[in-house]
PDB file of C-alpha atoms and ligand atoms in Angstrom:
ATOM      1  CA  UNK A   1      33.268-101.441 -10.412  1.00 49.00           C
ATOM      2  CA  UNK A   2      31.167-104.440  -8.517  1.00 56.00           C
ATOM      3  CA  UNK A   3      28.852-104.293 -11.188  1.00 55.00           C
ATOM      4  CA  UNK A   4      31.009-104.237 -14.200  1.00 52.00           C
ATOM      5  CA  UNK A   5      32.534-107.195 -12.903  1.00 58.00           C
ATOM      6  CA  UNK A   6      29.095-108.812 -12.466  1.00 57.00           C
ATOM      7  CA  UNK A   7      28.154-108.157 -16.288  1.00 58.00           C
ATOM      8  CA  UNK A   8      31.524-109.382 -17.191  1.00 71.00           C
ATOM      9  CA  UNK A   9      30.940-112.426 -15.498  1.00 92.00           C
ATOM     10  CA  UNK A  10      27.495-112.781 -16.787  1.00 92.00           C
ATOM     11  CA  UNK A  11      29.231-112.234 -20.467  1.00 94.00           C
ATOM     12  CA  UNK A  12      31.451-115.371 -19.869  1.00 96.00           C
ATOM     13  CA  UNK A  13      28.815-117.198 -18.624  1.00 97.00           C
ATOM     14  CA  UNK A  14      26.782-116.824 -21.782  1.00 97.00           C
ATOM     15  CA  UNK A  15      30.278-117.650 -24.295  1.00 97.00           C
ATOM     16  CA  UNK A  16      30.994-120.632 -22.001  1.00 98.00           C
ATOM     17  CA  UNK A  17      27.303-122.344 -22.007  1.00 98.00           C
ATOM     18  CA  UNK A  18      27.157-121.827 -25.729  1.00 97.00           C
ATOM     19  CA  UNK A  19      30.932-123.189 -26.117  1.00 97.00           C
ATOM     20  CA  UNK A  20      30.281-126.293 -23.955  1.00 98.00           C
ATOM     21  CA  UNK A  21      26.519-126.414 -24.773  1.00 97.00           C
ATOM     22  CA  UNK A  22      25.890-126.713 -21.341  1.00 97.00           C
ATOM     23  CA  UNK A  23      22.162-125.551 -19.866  1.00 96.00           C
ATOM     24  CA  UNK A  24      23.307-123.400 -17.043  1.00 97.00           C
ATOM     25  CA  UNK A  25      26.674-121.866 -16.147  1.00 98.00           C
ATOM     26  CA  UNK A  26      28.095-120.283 -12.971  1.00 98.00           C
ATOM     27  CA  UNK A  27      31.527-118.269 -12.635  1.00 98.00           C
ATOM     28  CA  UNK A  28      33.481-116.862 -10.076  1.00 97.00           C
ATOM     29  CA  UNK A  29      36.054-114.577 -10.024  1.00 96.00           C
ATOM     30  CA  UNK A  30      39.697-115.449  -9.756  1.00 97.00           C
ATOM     31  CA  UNK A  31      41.868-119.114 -10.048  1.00 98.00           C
ATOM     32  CA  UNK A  32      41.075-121.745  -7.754  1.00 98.00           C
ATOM     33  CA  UNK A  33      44.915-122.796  -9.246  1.00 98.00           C
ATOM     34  CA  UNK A  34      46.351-120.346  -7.740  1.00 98.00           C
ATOM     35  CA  UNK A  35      43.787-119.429  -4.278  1.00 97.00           C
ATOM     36  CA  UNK A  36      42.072-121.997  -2.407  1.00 95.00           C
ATOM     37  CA  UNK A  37      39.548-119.383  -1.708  1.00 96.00           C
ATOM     38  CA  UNK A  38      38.511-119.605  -5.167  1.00 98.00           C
ATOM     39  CA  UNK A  39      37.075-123.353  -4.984  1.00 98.00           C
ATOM     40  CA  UNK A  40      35.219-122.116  -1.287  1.00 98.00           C
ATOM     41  CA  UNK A  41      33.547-119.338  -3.768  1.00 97.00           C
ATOM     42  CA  UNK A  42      32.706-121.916  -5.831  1.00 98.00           C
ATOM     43  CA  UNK A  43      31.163-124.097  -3.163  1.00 98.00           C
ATOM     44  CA  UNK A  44      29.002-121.099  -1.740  1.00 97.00           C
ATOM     45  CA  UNK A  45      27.972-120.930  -5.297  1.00 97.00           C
ATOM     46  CA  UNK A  46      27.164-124.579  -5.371  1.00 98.00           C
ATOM     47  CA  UNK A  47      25.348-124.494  -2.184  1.00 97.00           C
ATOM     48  CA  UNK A  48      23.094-120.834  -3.170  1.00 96.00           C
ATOM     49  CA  UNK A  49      22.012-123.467  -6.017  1.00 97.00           C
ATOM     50  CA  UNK A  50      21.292-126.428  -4.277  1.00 96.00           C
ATOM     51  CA  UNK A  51      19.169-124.196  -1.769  1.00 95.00           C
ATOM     52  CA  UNK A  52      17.018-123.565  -4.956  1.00 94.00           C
ATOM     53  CA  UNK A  53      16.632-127.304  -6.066  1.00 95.00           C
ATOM     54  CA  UNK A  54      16.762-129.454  -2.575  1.00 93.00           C
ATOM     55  CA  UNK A  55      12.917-131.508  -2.162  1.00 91.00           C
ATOM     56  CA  UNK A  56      13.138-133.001   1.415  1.00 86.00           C
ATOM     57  CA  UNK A  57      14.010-135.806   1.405  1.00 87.00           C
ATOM     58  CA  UNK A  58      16.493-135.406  -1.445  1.00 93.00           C
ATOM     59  CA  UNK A  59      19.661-137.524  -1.885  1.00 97.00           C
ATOM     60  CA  UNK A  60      22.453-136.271  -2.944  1.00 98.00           C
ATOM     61  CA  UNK A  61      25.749-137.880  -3.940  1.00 98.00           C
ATOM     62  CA  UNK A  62      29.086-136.601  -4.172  1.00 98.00           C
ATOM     63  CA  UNK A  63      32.376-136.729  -5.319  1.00 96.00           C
ATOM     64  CA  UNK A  64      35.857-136.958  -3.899  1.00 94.00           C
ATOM     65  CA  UNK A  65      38.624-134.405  -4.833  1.00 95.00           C
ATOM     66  CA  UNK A  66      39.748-130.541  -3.038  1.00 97.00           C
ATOM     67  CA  UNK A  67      36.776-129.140  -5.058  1.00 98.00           C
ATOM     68  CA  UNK A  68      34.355-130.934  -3.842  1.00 98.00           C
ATOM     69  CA  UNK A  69      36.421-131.037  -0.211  1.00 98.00           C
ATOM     70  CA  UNK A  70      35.967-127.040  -0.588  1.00 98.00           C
ATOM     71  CA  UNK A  71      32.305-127.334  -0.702  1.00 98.00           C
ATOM     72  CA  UNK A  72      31.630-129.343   2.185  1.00 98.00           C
ATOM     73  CA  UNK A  73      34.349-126.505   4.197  1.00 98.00           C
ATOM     74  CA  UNK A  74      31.859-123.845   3.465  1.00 98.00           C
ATOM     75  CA  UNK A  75      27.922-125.997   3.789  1.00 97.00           C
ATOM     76  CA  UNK A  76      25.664-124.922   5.735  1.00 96.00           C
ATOM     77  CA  UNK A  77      21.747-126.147   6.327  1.00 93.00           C
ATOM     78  CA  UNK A  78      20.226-126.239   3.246  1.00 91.00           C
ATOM     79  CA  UNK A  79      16.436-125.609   4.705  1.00 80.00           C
ATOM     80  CA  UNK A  80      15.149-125.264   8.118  1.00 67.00           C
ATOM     81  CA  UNK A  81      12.244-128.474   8.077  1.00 74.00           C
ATOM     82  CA  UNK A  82      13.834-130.995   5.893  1.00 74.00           C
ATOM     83  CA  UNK A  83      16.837-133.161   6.438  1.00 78.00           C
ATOM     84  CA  UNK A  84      18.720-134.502   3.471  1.00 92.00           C
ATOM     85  CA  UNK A  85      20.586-137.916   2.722  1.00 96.00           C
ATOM     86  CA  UNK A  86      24.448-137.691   1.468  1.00 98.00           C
ATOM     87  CA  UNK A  87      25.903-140.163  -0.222  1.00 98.00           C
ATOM     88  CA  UNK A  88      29.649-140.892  -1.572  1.00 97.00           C
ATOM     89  CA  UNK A  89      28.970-141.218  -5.467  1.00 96.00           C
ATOM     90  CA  UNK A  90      31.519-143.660  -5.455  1.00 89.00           C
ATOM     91  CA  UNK A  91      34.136-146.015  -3.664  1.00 81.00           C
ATOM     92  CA  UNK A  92      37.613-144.033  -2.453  1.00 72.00           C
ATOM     93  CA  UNK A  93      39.643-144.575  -5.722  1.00 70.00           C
ATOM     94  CA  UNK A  94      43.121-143.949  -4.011  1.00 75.00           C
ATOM     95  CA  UNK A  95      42.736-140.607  -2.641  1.00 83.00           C
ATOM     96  CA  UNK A  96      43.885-139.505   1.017  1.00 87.00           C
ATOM     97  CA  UNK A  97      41.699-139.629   3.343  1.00 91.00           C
ATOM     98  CA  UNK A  98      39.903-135.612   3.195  1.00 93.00           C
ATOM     99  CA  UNK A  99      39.940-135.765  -0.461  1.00 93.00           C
ATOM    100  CA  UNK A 100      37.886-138.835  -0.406  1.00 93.00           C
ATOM    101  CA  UNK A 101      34.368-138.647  -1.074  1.00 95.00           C
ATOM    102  CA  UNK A 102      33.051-140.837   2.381  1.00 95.00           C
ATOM    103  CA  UNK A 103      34.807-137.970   4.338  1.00 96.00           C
ATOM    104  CA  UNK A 104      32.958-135.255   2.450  1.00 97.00           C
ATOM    105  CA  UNK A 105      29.925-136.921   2.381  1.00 97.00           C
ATOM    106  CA  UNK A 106      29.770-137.389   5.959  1.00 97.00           C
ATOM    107  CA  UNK A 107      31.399-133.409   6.688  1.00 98.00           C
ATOM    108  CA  UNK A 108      28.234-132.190   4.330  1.00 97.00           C
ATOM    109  CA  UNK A 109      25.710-134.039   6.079  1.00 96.00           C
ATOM    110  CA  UNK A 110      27.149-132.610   9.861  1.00 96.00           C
ATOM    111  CA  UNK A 111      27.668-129.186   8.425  1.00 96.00           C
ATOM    112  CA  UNK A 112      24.045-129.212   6.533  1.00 95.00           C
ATOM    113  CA  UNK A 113      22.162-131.259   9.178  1.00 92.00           C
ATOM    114  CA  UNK A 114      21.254-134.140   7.110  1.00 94.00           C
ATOM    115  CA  UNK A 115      22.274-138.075   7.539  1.00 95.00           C
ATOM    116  CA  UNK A 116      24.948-139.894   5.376  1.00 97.00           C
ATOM    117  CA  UNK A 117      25.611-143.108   4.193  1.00 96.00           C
ATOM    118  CA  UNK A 118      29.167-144.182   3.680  1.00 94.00           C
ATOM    119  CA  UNK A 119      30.621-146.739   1.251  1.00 92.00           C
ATOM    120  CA  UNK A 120      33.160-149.116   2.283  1.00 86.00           C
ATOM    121  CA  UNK A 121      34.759-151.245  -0.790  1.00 85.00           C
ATOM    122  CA  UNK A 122      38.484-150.891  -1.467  1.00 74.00           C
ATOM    123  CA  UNK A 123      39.336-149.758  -5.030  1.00 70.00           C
ATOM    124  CA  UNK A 124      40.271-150.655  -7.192  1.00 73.00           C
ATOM    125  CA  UNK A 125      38.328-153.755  -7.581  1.00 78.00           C
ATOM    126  CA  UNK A 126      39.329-157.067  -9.231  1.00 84.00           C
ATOM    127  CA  UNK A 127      36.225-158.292 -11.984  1.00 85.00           C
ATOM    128  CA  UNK A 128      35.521-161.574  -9.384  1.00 89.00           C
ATOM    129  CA  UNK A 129      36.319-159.371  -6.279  1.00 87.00           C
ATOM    130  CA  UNK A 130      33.288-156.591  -7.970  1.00 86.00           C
ATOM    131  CA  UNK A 131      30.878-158.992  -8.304  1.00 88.00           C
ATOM    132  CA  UNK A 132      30.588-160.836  -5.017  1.00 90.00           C
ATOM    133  CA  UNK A 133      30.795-157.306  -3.462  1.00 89.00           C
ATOM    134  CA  UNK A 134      27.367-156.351  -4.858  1.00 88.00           C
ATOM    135  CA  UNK A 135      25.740-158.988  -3.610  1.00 91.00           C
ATOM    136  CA  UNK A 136      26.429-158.141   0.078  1.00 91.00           C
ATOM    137  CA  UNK A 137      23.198-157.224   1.274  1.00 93.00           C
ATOM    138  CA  UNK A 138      24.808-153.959   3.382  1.00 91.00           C
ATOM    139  CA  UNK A 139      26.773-152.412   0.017  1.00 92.00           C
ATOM    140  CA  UNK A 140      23.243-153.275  -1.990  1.00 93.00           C
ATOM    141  CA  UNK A 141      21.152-151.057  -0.016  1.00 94.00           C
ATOM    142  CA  UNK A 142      24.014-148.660   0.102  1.00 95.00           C
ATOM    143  CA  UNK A 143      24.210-148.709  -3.975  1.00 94.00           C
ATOM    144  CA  UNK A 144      20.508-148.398  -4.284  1.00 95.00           C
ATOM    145  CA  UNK A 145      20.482-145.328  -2.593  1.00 96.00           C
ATOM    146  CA  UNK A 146      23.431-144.109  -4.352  1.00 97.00           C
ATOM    147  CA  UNK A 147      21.755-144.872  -7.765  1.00 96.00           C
ATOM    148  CA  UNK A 148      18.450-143.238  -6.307  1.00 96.00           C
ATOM    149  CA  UNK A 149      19.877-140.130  -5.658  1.00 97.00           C
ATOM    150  CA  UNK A 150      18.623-136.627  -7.504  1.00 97.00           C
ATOM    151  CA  UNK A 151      21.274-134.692  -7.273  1.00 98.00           C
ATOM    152  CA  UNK A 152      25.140-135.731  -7.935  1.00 98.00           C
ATOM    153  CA  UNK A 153      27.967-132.986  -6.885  1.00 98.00           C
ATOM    154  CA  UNK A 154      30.817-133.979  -9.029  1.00 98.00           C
ATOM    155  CA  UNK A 155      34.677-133.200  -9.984  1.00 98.00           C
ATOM    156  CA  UNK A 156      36.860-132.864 -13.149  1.00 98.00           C
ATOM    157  CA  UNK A 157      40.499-133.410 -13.134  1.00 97.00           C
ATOM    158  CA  UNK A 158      43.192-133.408 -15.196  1.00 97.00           C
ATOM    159  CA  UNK A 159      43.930-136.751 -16.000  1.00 98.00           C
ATOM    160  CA  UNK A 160      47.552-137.391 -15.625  1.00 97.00           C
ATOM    161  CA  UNK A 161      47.515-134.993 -12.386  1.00 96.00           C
ATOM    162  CA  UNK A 162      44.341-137.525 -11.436  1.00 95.00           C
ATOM    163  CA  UNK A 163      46.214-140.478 -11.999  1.00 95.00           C
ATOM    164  CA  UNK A 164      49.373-139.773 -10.206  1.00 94.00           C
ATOM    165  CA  UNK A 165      47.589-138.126  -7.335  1.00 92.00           C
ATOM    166  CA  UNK A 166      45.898-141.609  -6.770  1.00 90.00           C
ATOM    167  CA  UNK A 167      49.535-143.888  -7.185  1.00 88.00           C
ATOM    168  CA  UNK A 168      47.847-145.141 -10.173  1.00 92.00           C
ATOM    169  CA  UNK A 169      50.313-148.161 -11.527  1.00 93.00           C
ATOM    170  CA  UNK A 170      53.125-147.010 -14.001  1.00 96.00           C
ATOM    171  CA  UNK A 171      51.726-149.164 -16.752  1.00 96.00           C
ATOM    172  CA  UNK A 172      48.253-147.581 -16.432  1.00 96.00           C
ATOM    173  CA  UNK A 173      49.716-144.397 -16.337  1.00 97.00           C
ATOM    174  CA  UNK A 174      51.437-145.390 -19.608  1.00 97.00           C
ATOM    175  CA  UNK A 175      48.064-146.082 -21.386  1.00 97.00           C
ATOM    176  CA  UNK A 176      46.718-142.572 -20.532  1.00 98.00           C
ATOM    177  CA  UNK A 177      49.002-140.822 -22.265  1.00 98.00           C
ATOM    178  CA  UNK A 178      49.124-143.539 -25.103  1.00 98.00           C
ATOM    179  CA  UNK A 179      45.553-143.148 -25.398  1.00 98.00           C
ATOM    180  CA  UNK A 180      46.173-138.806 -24.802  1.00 98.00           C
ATOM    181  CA  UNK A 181      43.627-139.025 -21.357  1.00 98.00           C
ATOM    182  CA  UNK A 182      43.014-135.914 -20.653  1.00 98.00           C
ATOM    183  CA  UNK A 183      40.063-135.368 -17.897  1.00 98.00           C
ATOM    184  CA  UNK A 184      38.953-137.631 -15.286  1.00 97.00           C
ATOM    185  CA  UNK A 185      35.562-137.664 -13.961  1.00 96.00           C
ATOM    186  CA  UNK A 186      33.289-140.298 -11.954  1.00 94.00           C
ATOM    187  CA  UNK A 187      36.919-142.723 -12.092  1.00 92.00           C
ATOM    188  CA  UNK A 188      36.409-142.503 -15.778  1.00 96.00           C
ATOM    189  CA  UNK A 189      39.477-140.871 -18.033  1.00 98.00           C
ATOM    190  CA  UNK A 190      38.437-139.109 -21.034  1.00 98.00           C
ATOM    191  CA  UNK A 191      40.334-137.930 -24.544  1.00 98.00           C
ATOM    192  CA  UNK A 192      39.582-134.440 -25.825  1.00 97.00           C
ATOM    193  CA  UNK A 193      37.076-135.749 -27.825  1.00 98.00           C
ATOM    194  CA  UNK A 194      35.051-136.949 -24.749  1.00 98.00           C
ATOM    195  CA  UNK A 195      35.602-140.721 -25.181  1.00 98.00           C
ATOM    196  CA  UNK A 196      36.236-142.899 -22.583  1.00 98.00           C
ATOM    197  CA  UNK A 197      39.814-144.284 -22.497  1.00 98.00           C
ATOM    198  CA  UNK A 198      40.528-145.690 -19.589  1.00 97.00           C
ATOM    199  CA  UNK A 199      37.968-146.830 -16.649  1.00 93.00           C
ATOM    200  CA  UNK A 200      38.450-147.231 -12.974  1.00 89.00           C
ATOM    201  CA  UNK A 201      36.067-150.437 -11.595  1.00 83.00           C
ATOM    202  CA  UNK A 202      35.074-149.249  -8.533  1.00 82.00           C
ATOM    203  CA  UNK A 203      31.162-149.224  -7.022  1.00 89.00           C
ATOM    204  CA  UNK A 204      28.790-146.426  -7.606  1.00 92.00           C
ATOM    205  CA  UNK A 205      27.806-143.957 -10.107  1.00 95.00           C
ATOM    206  CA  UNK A 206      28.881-145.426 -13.473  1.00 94.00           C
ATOM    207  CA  UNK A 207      28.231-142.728 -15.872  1.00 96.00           C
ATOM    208  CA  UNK A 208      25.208-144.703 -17.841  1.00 96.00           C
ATOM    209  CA  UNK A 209      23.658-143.908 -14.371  1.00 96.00           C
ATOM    210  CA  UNK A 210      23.930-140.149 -15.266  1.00 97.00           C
ATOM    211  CA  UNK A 211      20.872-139.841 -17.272  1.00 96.00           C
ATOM    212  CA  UNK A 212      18.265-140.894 -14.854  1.00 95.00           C
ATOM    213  CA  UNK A 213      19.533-138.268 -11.934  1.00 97.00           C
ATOM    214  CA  UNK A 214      17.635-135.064 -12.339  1.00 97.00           C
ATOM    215  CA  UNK A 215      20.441-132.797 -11.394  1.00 98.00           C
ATOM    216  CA  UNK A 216      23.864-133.253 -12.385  1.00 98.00           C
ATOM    217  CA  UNK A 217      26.106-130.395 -10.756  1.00 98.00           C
ATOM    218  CA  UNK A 218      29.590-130.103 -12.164  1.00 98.00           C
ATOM    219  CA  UNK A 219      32.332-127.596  -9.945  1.00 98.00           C
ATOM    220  CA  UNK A 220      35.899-127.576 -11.085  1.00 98.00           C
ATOM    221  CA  UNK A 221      37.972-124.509 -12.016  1.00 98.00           C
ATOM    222  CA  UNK A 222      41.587-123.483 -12.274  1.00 98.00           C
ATOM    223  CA  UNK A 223      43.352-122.704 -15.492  1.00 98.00           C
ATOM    224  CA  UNK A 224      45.338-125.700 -15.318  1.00 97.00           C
ATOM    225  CA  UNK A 225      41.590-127.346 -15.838  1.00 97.00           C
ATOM    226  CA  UNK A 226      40.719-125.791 -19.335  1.00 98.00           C
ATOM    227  CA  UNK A 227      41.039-128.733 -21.336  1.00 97.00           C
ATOM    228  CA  UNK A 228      39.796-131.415 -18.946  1.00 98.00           C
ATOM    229  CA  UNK A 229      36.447-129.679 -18.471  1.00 98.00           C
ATOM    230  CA  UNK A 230      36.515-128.617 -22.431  1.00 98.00           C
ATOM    231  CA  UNK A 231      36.825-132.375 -22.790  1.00 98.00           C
ATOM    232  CA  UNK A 232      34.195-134.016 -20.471  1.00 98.00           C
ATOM    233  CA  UNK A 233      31.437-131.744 -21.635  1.00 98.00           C
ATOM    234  CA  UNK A 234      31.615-133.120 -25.210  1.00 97.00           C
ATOM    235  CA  UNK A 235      30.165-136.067 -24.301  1.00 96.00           C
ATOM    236  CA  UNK A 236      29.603-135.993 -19.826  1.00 94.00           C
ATOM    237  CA  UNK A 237      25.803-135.266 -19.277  1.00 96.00           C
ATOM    238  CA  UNK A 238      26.095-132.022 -16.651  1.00 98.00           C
ATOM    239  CA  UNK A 239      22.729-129.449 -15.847  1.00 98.00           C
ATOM    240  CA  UNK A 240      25.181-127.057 -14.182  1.00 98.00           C
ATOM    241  CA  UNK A 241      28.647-126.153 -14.857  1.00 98.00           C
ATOM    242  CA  UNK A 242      30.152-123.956 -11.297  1.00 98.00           C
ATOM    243  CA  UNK A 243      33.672-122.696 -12.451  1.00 98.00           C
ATOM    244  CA  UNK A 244      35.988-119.973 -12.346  1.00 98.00           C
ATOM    245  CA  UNK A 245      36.843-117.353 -14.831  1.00 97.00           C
ATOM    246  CA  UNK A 246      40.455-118.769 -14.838  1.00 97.00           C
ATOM    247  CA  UNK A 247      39.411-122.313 -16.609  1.00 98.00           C
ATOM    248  CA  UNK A 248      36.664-120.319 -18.101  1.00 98.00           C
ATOM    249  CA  UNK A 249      38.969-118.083 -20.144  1.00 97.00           C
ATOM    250  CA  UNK A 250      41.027-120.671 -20.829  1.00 97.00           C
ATOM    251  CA  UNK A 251      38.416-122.919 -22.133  1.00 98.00           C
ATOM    252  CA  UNK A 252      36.997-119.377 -24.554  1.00 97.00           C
ATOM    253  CA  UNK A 253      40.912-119.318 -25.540  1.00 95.00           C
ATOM    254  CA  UNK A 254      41.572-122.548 -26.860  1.00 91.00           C
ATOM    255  CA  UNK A 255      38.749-125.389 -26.622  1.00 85.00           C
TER     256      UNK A 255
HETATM  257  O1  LIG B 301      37.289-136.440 -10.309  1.00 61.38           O
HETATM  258  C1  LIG B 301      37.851-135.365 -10.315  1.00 61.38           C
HETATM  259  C2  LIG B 301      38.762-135.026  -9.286  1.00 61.38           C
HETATM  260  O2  LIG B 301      38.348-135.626  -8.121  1.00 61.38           O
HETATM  261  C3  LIG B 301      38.948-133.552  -9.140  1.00 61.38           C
HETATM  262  O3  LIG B 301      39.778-133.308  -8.061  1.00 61.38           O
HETATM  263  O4  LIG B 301      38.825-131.153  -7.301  1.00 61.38           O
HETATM  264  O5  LIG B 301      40.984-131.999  -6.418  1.00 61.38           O
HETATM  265  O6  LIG B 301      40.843-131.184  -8.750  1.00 61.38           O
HETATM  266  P1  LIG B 301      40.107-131.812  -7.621  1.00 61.38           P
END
């Protein structure tokens, strides 16, 4: 029964990384919606992969959000000899404290045995406010390590749940679902089409910075997700989609 399971997985796998035309797939049973144990399977997923791509002295940037919280629960050391740089991908963008991706930066590194680098800015960031920041000799080095980095871990969300999760203004809230947002990724919201319809400005990753990092590892499940990954793949650059066969089925069903 194990292995009928497997090759039903591996079936999925195949239907989802032609659907999303994405290069490499990984599901896991079940729906992180419903179990939290379902986004730690994920992260031990992400991590068996990361084992098989890590150089030393890699840097690798993450993410804030649970998913990416539930891979830093289960890290371990990704190699004996070599110790890694994390980085937060980006500035906090409203989320509490654990979901935000200093914290899980920083819980990576001590539970992998690397170093970190944190990020402080407060988000979101006036135009004036943005570009004085920058210039601070502490956040520059910071951001050139960010931008150097060779792996990124990243997060999808459903927009609207997104934007209320971070107390996002009513009136910004309002032009989401005028403009029909429905993923968020990297502080960027997205339409099902893929287009970008609504932008956070905080410091970090932008997503034009996506094409020069060699490994871009997307996790995010749930069958509440569906459309919001469905949606960022049209357009998002990703090497490696981690999900579960929840959002997976979903996504098969109707994106
Ligand atoms: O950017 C995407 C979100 O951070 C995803 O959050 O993993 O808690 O659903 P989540």
């Amino acid at each position: 029964e194990f292995m009928s399971e497997i090759k039903g997985l591996s079936v999925l796998e195949k239907q989802i990384k032609e659907r999303l035309q994405v290069g490499n797939v990984i599901i896991v049973p079940g729906n992180s919606d419903k179990y939290e144990w379902v986004k730690q399977e994920m992260g031990k997923a992400c991590i068996a992969f990361l084992k098989t791509i890590v150089k030393p002295e890699s840097t690798i940037a993450v993410t804030g959000g649970t998913s990416m919280a539930a891979i830093a629960d289960v890290m371990t050391p990704l190699n004996k000899k070599n110790s890694y740089l994390f980085v937060p991908a980006r500035g906090g963008i409203g989320e509490k404290v654990e979901n935000q991706a200093n914290t899980i930066a920083a819980e990576m590194a001590k539970k992998a045995k690397g170093d970190y680098r944190l990020l402080y800015v407060p988000d979101p960031l006036s135009d004036s406010a943005y570009e004085s920041i920058i210039e601070e000799p502490s956040i520059n080095e910071i951001l050139k390590q960010i931008k150097g980095s060779s792996i990124i871990l990243h997060g999808i969300g459903d927009a609207i749940t997104m934007a209320e999760r971070r107390k996002t203004p009513e009136s910004i809230i309002e032009i989401l679902k005028t403009n029909k947002a429905v993923s968020e990724a990297f502080g960027y919201y997205f339409n099902a089409e893929g287009n970008v319809v609504h932008k956070v400005k905080t410091i970090g990753i932008h997503l034009e910075d996506l094409g020069s990092i060699e490994h871009v590892i997307t996790v995010a499940g749930g069958k509440s997700k569906g459309q919001a990954i469905a949606s960022y793949f049209k357009h998002g650059k990703s090497n490696l989609l981690i999900t579960d066969e929840a959002a997976a089925e979903q996504i098969l069903r109707d994106y």
